[in-house]
N, CA, C and O atoms as a printed pandas DataFrame, in Angstrom:
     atom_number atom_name residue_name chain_id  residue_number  x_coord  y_coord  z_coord
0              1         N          UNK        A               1  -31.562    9.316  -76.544
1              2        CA          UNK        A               1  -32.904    8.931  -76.186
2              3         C          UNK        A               1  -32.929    8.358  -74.771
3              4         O          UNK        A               1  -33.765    8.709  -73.938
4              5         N          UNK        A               2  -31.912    7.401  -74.526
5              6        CA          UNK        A               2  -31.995    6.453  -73.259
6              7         C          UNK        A               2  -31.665    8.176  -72.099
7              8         O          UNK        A               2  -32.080    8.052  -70.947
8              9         N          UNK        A               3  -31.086    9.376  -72.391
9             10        CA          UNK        A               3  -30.736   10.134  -71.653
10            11         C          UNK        A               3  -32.072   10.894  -71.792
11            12         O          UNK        A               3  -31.828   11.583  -70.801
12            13         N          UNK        A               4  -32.597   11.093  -71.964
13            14        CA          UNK        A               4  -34.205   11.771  -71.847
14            15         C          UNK        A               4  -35.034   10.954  -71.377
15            16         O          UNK        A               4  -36.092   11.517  -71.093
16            17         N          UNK        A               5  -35.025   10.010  -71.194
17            18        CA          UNK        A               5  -35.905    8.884  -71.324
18            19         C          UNK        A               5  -35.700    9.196  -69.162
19            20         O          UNK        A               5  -36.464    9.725  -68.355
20            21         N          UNK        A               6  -34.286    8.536  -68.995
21            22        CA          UNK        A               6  -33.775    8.488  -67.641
22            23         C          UNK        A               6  -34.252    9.515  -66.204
23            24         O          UNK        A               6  -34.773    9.435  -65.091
24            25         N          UNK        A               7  -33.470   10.765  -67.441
25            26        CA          UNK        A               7  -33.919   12.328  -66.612
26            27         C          UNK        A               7  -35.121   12.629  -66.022
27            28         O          UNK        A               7  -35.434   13.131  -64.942
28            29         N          UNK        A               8  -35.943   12.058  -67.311
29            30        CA          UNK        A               8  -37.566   12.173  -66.767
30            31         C          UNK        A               8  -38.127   11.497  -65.854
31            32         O          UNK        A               8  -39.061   11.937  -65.184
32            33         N          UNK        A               9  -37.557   10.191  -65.699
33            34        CA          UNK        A               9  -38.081    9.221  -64.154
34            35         C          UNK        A               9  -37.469    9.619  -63.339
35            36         O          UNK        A               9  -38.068    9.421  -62.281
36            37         N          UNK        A              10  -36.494   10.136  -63.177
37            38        CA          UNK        A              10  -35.527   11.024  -62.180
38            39         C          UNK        A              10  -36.606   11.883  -61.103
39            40         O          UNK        A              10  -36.778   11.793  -59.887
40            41         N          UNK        A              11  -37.277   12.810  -62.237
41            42        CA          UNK        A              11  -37.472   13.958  -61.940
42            43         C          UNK        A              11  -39.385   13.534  -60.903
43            44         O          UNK        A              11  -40.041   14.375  -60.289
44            45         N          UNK        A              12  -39.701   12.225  -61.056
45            46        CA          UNK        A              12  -40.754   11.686  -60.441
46            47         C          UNK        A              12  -40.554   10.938  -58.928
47            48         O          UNK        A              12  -41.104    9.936  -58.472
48            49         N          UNK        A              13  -39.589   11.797  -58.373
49            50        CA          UNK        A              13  -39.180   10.920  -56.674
50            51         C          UNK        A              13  -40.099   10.949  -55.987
51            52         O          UNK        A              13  -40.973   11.809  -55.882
52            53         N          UNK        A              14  -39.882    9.486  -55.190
53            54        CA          UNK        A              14  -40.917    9.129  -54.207
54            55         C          UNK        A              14  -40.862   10.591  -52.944
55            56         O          UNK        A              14  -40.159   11.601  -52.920
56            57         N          UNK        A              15  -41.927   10.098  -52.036
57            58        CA          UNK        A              15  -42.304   11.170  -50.351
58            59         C          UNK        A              15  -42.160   10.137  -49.496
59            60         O          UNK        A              15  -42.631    9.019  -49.703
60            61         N          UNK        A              16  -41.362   10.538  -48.280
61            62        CA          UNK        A              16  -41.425   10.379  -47.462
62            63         C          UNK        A              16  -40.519    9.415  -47.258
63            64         O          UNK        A              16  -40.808    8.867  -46.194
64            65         N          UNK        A              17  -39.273    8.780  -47.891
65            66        CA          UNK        A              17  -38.834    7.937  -48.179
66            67         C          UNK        A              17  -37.094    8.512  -47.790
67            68         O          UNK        A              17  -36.786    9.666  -48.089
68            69         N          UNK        A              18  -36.191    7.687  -47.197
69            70        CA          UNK        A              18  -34.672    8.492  -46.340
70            71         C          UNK        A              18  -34.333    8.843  -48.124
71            72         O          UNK        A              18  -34.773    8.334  -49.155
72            73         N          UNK        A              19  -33.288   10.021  -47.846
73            74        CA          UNK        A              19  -32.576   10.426  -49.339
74            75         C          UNK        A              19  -31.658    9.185  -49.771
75            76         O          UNK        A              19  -31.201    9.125  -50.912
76            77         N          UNK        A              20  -31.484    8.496  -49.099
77            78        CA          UNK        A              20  -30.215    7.630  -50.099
78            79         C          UNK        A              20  -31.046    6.397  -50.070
79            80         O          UNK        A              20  -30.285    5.433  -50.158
80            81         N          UNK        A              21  -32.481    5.962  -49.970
81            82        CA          UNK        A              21  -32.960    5.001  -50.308
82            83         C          UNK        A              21  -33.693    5.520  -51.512
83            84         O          UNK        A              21  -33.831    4.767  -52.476
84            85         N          UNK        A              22  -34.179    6.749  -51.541
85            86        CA          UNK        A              22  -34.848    7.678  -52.478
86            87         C          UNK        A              22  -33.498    7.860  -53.809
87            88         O          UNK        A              22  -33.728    8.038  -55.005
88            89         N          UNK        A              23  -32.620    7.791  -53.400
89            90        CA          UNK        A              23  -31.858    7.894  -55.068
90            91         C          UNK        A              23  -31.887    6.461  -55.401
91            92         O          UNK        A              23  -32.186    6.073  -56.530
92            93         N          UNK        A              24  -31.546    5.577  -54.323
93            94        CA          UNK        A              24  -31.033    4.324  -55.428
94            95         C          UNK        A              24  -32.663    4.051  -55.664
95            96         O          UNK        A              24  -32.662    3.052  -56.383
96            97         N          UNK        A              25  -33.775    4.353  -55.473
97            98        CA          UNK        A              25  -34.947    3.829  -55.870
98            99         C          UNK        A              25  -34.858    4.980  -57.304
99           100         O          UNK        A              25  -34.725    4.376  -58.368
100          101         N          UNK        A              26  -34.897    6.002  -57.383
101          102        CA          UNK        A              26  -35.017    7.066  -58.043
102          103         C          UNK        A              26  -34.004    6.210  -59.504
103          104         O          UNK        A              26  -34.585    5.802  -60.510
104          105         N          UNK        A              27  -32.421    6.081  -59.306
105          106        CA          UNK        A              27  -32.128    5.261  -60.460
106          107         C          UNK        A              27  -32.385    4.178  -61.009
107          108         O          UNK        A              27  -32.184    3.898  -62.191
108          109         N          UNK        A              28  -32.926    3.389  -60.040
109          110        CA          UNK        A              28  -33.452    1.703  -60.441
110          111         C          UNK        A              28  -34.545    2.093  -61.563
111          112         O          UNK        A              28  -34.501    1.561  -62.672
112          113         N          UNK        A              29  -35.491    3.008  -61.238
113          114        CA          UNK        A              29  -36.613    3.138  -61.912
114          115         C          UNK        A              29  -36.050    3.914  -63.077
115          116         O          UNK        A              29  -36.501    3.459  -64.128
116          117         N          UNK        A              30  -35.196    4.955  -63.268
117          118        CA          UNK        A              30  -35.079    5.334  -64.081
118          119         C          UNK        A              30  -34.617    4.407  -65.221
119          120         O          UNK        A              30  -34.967    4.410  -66.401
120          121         N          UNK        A              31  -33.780    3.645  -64.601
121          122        CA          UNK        A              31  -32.837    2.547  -65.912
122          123         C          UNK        A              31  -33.643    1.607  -66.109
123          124         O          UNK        A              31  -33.453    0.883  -67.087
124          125         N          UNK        A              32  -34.871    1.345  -65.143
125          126        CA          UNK        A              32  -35.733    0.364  -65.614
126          127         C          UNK        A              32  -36.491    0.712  -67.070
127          128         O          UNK        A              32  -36.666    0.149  -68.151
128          129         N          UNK        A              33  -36.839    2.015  -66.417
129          130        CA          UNK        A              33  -37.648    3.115  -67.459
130          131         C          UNK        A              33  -37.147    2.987  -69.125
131          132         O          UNK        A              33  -37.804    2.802  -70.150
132          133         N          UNK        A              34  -35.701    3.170  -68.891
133          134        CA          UNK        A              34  -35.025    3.079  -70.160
134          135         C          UNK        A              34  -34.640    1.721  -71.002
135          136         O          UNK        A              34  -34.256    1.399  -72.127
136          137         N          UNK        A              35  -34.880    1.312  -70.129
137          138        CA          UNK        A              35  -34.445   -0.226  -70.866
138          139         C          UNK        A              35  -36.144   -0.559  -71.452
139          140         O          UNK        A              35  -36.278   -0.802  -72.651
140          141         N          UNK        A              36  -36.757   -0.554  -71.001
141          142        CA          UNK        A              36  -38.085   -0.762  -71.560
142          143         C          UNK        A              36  -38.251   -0.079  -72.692
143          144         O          UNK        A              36  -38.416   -0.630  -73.781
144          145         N          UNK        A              37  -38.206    1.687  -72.440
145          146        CA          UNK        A              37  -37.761    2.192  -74.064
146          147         C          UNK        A              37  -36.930    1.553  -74.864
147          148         O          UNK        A              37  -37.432    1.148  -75.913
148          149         N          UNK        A              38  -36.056    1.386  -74.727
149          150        CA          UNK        A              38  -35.082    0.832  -75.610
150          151         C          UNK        A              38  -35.626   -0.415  -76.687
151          152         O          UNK        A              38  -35.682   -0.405  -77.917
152          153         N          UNK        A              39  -36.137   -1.874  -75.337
153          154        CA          UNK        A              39  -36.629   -3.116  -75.716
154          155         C          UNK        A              39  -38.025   -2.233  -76.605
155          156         O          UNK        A              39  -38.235   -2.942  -77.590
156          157         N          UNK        A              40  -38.731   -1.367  -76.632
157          158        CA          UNK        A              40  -39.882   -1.561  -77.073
158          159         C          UNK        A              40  -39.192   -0.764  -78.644
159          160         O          UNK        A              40  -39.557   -1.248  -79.715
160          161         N          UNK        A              41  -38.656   -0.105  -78.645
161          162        CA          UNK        A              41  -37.748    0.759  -79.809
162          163         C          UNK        A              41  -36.948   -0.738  -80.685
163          164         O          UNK        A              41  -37.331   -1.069  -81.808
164          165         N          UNK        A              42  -35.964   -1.402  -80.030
165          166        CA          UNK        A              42  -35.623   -2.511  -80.906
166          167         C          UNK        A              42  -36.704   -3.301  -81.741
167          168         O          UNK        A              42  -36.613   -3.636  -82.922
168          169         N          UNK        A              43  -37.741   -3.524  -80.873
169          170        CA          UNK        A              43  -38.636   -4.199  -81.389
170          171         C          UNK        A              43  -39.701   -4.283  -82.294
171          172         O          UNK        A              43  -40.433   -5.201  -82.662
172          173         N          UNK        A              44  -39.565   -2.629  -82.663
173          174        CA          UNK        A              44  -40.453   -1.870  -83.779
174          175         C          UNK        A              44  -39.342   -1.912  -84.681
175          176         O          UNK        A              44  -39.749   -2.031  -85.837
176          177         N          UNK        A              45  -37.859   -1.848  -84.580
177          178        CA          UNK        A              45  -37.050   -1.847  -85.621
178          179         C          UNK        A              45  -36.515   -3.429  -86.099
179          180         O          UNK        A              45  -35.849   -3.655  -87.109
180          181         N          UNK        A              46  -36.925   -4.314  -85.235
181          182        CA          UNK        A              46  -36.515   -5.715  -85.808
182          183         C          UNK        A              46  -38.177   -6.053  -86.656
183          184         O          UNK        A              46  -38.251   -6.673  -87.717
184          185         N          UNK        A              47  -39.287   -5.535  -85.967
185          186        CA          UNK        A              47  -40.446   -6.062  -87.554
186          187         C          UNK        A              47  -40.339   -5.107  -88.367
187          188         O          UNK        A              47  -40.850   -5.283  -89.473
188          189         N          UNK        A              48  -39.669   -3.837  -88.099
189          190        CA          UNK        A              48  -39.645   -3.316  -89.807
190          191         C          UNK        A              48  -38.521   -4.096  -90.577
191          192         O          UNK        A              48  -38.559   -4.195  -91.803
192          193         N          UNK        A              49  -37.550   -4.631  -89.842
193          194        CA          UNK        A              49  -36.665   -5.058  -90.760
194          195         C          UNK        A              49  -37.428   -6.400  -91.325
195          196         O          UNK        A              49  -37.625   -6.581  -92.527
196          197         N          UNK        A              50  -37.823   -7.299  -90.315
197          198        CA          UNK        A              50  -38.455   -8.145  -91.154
198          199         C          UNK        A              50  -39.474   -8.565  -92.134
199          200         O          UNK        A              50  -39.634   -9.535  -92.875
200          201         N          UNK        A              51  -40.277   -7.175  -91.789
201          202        CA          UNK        A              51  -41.479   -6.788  -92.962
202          203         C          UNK        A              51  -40.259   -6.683  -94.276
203          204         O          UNK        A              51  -40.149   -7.493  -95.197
204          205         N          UNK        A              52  -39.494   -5.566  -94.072
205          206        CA          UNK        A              52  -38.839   -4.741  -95.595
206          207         C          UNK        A              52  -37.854   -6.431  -95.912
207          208         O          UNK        A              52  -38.094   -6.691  -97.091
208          209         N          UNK        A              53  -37.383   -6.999  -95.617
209          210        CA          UNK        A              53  -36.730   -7.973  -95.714
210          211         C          UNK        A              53  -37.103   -9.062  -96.623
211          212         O          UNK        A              53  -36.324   -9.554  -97.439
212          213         N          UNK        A              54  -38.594   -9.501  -96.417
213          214        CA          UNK        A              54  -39.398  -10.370  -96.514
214          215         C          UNK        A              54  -40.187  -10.071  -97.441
215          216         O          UNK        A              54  -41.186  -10.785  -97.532
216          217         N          UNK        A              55  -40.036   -9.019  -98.363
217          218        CA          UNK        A              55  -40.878   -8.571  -99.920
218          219         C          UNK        A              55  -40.191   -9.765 -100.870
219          220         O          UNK        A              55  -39.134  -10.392 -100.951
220          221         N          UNK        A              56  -41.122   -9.692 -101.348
221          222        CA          UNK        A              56  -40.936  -10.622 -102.522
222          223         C          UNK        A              56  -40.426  -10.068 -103.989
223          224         O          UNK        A              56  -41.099   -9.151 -104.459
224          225         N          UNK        A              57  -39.652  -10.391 -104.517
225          226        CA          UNK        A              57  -39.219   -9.820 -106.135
226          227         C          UNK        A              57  -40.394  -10.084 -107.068
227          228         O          UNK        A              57  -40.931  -11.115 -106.663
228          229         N          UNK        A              58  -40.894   -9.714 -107.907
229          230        CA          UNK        A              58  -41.926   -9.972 -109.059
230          231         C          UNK        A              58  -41.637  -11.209 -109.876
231          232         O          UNK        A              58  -41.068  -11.788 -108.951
232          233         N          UNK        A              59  -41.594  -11.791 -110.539
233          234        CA          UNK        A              59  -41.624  -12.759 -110.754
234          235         C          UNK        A              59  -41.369  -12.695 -112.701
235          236         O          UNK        A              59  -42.287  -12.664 -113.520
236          237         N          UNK        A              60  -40.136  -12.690 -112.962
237          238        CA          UNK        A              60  -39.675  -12.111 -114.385
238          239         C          UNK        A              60  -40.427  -12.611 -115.019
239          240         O          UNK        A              60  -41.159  -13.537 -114.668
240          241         N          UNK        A              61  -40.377  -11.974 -116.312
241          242        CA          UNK        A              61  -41.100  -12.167 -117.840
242          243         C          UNK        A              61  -40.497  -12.978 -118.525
243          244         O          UNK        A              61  -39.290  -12.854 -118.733
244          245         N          UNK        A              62  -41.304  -14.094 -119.074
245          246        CA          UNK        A              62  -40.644  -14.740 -119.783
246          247         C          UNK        A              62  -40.703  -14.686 -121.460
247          248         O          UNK        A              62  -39.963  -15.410 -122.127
């Protein structure tokens, strides 16, 4: 995911900008890109865990 995620900001380079200020801008953004996926992906998987976590058992028959 983080490798699809990357490729694709890659493929959005700035104009007009020298080539070797244009890559390291080109990777900054990309890994920025991905880390944000990532943080927003953990973070849908830490409230499902804490939703499914946080059920309650029924309450036996006596």
């Amino acid at each position: 995911m983080l490798t699809t995620v990357y490729s694709t900001s890659l493929r959005n380079s700035t104009a007009g900008v020298a080539p070797a200020a244009q890559a390291h801008q080109a990777m900054a953004h990309g890994i920025a890109t991905a880390f944000i996926v990532v943080a927003a992906f953990l973070a849908a998987v830490n409230l499902v865990a804490i939703l499914a976590l946080n059920v309650r058992k029924p309450a036996a028959a006596v």
